[in-house]
Short mmCIF file of C-alpha atoms in Angstrom, two decimals:
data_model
loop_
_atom_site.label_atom_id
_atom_site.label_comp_id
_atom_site.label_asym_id
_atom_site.label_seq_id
_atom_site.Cartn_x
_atom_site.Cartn_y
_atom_site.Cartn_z
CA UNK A 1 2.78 7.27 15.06
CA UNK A 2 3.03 7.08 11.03
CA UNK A 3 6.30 8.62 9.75
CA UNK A 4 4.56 10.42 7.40
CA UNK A 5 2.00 12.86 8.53
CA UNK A 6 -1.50 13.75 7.77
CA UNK A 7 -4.77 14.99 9.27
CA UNK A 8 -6.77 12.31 10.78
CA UNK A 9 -10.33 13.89 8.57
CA UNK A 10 -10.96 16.50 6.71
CA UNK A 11 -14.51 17.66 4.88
CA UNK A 12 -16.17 20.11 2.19
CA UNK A 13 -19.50 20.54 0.41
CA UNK A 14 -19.92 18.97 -3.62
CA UNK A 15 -18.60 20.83 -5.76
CA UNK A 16 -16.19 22.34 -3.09
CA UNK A 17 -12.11 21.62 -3.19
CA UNK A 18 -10.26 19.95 -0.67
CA UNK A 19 -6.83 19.80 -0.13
CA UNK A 20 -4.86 17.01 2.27
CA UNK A 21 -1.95 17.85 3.45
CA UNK A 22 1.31 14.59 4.13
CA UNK A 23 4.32 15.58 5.91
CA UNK A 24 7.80 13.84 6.17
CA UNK A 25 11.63 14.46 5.94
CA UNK A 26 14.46 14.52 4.35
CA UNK A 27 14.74 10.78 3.85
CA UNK A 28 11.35 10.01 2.56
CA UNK A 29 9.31 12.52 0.53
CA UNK A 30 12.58 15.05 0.16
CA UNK A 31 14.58 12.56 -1.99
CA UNK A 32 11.95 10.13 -3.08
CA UNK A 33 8.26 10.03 -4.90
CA UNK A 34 5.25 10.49 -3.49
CA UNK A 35 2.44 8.65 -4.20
CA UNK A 36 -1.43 8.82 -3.20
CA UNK A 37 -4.06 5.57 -2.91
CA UNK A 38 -7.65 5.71 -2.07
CA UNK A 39 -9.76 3.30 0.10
CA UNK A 40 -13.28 2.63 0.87
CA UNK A 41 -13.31 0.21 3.71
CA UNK A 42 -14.02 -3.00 2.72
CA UNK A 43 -12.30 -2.64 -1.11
CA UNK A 44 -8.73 -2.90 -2.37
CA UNK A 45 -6.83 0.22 -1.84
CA UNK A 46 -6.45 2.53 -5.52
CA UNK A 47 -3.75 3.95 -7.01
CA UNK A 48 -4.43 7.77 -6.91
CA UNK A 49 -1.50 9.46 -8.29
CA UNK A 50 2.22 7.73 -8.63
CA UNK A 51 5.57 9.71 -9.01
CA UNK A 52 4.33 13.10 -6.96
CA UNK A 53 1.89 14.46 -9.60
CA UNK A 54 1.23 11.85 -12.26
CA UNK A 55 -2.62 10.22 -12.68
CA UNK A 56 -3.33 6.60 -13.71
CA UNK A 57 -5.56 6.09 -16.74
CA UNK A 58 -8.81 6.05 -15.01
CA UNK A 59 -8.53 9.00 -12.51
CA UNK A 60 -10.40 12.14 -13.62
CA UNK A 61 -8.01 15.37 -13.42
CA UNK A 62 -10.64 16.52 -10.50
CA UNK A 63 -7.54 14.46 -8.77
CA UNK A 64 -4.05 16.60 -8.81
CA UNK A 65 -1.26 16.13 -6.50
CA UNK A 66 2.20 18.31 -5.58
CA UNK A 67 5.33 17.87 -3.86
CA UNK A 68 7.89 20.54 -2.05
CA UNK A 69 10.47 20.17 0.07
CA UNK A 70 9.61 17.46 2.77
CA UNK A 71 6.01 17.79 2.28
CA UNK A 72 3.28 17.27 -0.38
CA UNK A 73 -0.74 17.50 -0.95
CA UNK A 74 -3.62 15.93 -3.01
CA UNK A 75 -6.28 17.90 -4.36
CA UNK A 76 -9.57 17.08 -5.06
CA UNK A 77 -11.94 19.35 -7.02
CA UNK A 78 -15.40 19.57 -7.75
CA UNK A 79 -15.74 17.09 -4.79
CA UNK A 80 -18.81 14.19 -5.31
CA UNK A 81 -20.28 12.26 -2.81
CA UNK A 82 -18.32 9.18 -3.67
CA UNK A 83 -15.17 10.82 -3.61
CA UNK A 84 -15.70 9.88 0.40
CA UNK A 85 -13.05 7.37 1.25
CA UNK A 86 -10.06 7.27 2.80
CA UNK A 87 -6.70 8.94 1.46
CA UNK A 88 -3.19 7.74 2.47
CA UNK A 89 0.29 9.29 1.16
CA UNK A 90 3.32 6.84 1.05
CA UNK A 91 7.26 6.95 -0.31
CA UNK A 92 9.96 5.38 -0.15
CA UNK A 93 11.80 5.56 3.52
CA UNK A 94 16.08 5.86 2.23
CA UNK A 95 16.93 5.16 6.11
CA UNK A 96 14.20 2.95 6.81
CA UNK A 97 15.04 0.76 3.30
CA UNK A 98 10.92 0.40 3.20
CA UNK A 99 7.89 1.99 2.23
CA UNK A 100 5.61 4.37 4.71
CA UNK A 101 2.53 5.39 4.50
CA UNK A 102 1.05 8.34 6.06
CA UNK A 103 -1.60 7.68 9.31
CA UNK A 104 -4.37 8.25 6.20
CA UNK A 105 -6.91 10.95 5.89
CA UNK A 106 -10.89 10.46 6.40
CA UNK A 107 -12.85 12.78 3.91
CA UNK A 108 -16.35 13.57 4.01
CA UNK A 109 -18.09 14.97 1.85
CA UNK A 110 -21.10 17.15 4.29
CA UNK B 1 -8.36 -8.76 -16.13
CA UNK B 2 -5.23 -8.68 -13.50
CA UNK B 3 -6.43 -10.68 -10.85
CA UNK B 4 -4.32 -10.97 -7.09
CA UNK B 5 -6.39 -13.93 -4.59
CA UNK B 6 -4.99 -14.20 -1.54
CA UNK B 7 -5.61 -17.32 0.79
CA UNK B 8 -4.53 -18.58 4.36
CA UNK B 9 -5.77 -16.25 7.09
CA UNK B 10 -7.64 -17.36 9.61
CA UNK B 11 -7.70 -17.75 13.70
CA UNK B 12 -4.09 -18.44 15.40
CA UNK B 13 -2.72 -18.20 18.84
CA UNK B 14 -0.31 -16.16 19.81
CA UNK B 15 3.56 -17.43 19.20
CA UNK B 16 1.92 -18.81 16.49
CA UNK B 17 2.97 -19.51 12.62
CA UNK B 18 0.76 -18.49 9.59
CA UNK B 19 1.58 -19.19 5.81
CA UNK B 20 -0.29 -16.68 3.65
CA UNK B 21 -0.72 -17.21 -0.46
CA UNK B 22 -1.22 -15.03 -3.06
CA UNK B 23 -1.91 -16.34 -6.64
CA UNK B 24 -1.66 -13.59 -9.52
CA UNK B 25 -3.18 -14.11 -12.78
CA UNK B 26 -3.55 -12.42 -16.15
CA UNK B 27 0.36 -10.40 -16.03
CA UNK B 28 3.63 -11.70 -16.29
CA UNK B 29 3.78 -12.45 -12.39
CA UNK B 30 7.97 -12.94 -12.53
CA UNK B 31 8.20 -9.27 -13.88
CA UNK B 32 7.04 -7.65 -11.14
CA UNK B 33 7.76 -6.77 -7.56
CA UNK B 34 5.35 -7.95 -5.43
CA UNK B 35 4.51 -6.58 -1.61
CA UNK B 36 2.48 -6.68 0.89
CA UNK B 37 0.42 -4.07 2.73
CA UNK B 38 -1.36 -5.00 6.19
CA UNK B 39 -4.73 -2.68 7.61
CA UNK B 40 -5.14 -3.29 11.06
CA UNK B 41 -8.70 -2.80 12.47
CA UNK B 42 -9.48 0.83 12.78
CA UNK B 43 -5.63 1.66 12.07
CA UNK B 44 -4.31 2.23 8.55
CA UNK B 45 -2.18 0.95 5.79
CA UNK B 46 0.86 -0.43 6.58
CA UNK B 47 3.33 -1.84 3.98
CA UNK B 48 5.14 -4.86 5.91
CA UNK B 49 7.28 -6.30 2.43
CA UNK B 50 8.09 -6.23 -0.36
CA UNK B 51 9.95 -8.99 -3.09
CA UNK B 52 11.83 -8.20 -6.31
CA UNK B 53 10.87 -9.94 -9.53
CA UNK B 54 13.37 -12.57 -9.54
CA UNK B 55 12.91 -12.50 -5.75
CA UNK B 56 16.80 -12.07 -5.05
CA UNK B 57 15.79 -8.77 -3.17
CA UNK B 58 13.90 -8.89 -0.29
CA UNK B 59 12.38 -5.64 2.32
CA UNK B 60 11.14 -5.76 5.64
CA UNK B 61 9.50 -3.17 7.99
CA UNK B 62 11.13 -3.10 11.68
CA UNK B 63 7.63 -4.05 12.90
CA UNK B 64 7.99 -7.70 11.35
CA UNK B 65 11.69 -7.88 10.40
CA UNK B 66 12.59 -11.32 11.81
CA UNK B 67 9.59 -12.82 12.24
CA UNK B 68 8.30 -12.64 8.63
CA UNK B 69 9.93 -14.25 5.40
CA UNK B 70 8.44 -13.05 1.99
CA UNK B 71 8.79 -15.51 -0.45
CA UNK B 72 7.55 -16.01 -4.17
CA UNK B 73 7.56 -19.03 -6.80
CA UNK B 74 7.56 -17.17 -10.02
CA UNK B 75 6.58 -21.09 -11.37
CA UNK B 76 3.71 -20.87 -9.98
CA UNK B 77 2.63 -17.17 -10.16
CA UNK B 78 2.90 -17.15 -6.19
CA UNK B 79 3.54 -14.75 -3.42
CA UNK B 80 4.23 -15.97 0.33
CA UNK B 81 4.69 -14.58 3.71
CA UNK B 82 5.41 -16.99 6.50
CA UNK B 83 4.78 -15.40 9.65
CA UNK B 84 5.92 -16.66 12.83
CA UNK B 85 5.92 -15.65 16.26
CA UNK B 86 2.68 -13.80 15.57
CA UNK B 87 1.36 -11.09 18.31
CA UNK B 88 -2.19 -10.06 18.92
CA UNK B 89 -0.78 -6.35 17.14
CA UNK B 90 -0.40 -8.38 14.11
CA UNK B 91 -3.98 -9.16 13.47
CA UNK B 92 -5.13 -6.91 10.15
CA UNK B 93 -6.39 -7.69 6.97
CA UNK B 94 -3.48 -8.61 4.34
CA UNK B 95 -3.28 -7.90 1.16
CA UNK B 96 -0.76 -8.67 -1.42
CA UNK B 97 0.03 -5.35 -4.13
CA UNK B 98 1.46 -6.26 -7.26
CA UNK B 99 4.15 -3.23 -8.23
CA UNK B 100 4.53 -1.49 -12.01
CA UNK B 101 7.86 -2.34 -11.90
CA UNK B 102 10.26 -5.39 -10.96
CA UNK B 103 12.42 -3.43 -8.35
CA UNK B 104 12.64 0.35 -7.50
CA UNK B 105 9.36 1.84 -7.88
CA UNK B 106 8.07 -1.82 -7.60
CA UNK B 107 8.32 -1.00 -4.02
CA UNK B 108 5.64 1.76 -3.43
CA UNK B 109 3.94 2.06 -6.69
CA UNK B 110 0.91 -0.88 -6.67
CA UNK B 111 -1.62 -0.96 -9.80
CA UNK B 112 -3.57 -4.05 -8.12
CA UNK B 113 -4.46 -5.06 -4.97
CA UNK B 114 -6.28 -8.33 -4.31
CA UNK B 115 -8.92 -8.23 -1.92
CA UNK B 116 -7.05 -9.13 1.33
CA UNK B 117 -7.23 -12.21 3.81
CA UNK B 118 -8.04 -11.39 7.39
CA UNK B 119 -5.29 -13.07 9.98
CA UNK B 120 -6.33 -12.67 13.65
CA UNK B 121 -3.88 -13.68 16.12
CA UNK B 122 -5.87 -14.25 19.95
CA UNK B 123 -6.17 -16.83 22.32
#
């Protein structure tokens, strides 16, 4: 059981947005960033967006992410084919002194 | 280019010890926290550690806190994690993340991944 939470899958058509959904508490996400990596299987994770809303040089703006409260979300828009991969939130733990990562999200793109 | 190469997994027995390397190139490797991140088969990320820069600092998760040591030889642009008393649950792919910082966000924030070592701990 990850501490931070997410739905196992999740899928749209191209061109469709999707939205994935990472739940915590008070001691992770509520007082710390939250960040969001891709992964195909078989590659080195990437960084998605750092510090709750922020993109890398590299990412296209398709990518946004948000944070409230104990919980936050990465959106993907005008979804592609190789946006399939898996997606994993993590942040700082302040009672755990260590990072989590959320259980990670499978999207397909139908 | 920043490259991260890991090196040392492999087959070992249960109770067993395992030394795992990994050798950054291209960066200032005693700037930056370095960490590692373990994928289980089928399961996902974990982050198991994670080193300051100078490497005074050190972070555990419960699931290997005393039975992994990170380690890192900034001489030798080096990250280590000796792992002892291994369990069958601790066979994953590794894979050492370099941070953007040397502490603080160091911890959670990784711009490069190498491309992981595979440890499998059976009998």
């Amino acid at each position: 059981q990850s501490v931070l939470t997410q739905p196992p899958s999740a899928s749209e058509t191209p061109g469709q947005r999707v939205t994935i959904s990472c739940s915590g508490s008070s001691s992770n996400i509520g007082s710390n960033y939250i960040y969001w990596y891709q992964h195909l299987p078989g590659t080195a994770p990437k960084l998605l967006i750092y510090r709750n809303d922020r993109r890398p040089s590299g990412v296209p703006d398709r990518f946004s992410g948000s944070k409230s409260g104990t919980s936050a979300s990465l959106a993907i828009s005008g979804l592609r084919s190789d946006d399939e991969a898996d997606y994993y939130c993590a942040a700082w733990d302040d009672s755990l002194s260590g990072v989590v990562f959320g259980g990670g999200t499978k999207l397909t793109v139908l | 280019e920043v490259q991260l190469l890991e090196s040392g997994g492999g087959l070992v027995q249960p109770g067993g010890s395992q030394r795992l390397s990994c050798t950054g190139s291209a960066f200032t490797f005693s700037n930056y926290a370095m960490n590692w991140v373990r994928q289980a088969p089928g399961k996902g990320l974990e982050w198991i550690s994670g080193i300051r820069d100078s490497g005074v600092n050190t972070y555990y998760a419960d699931s290997v806190k005393g039975r992994f040591t990170v380690s890192r030889d900034n001489s030798k642009n080096t990250l280590y994690l000796q792992m002892n008393s291994l369990r069958a649950e601790d066979t994953a792919v590794y894979y050492c993340a370099k941070g953007t910082f040397g502490y603080s966000y160091g911890y959670v924030e990784f711009d490069f991944w190498g491309q992981g070592t595979l440890v499998t701990v059976s009998s």
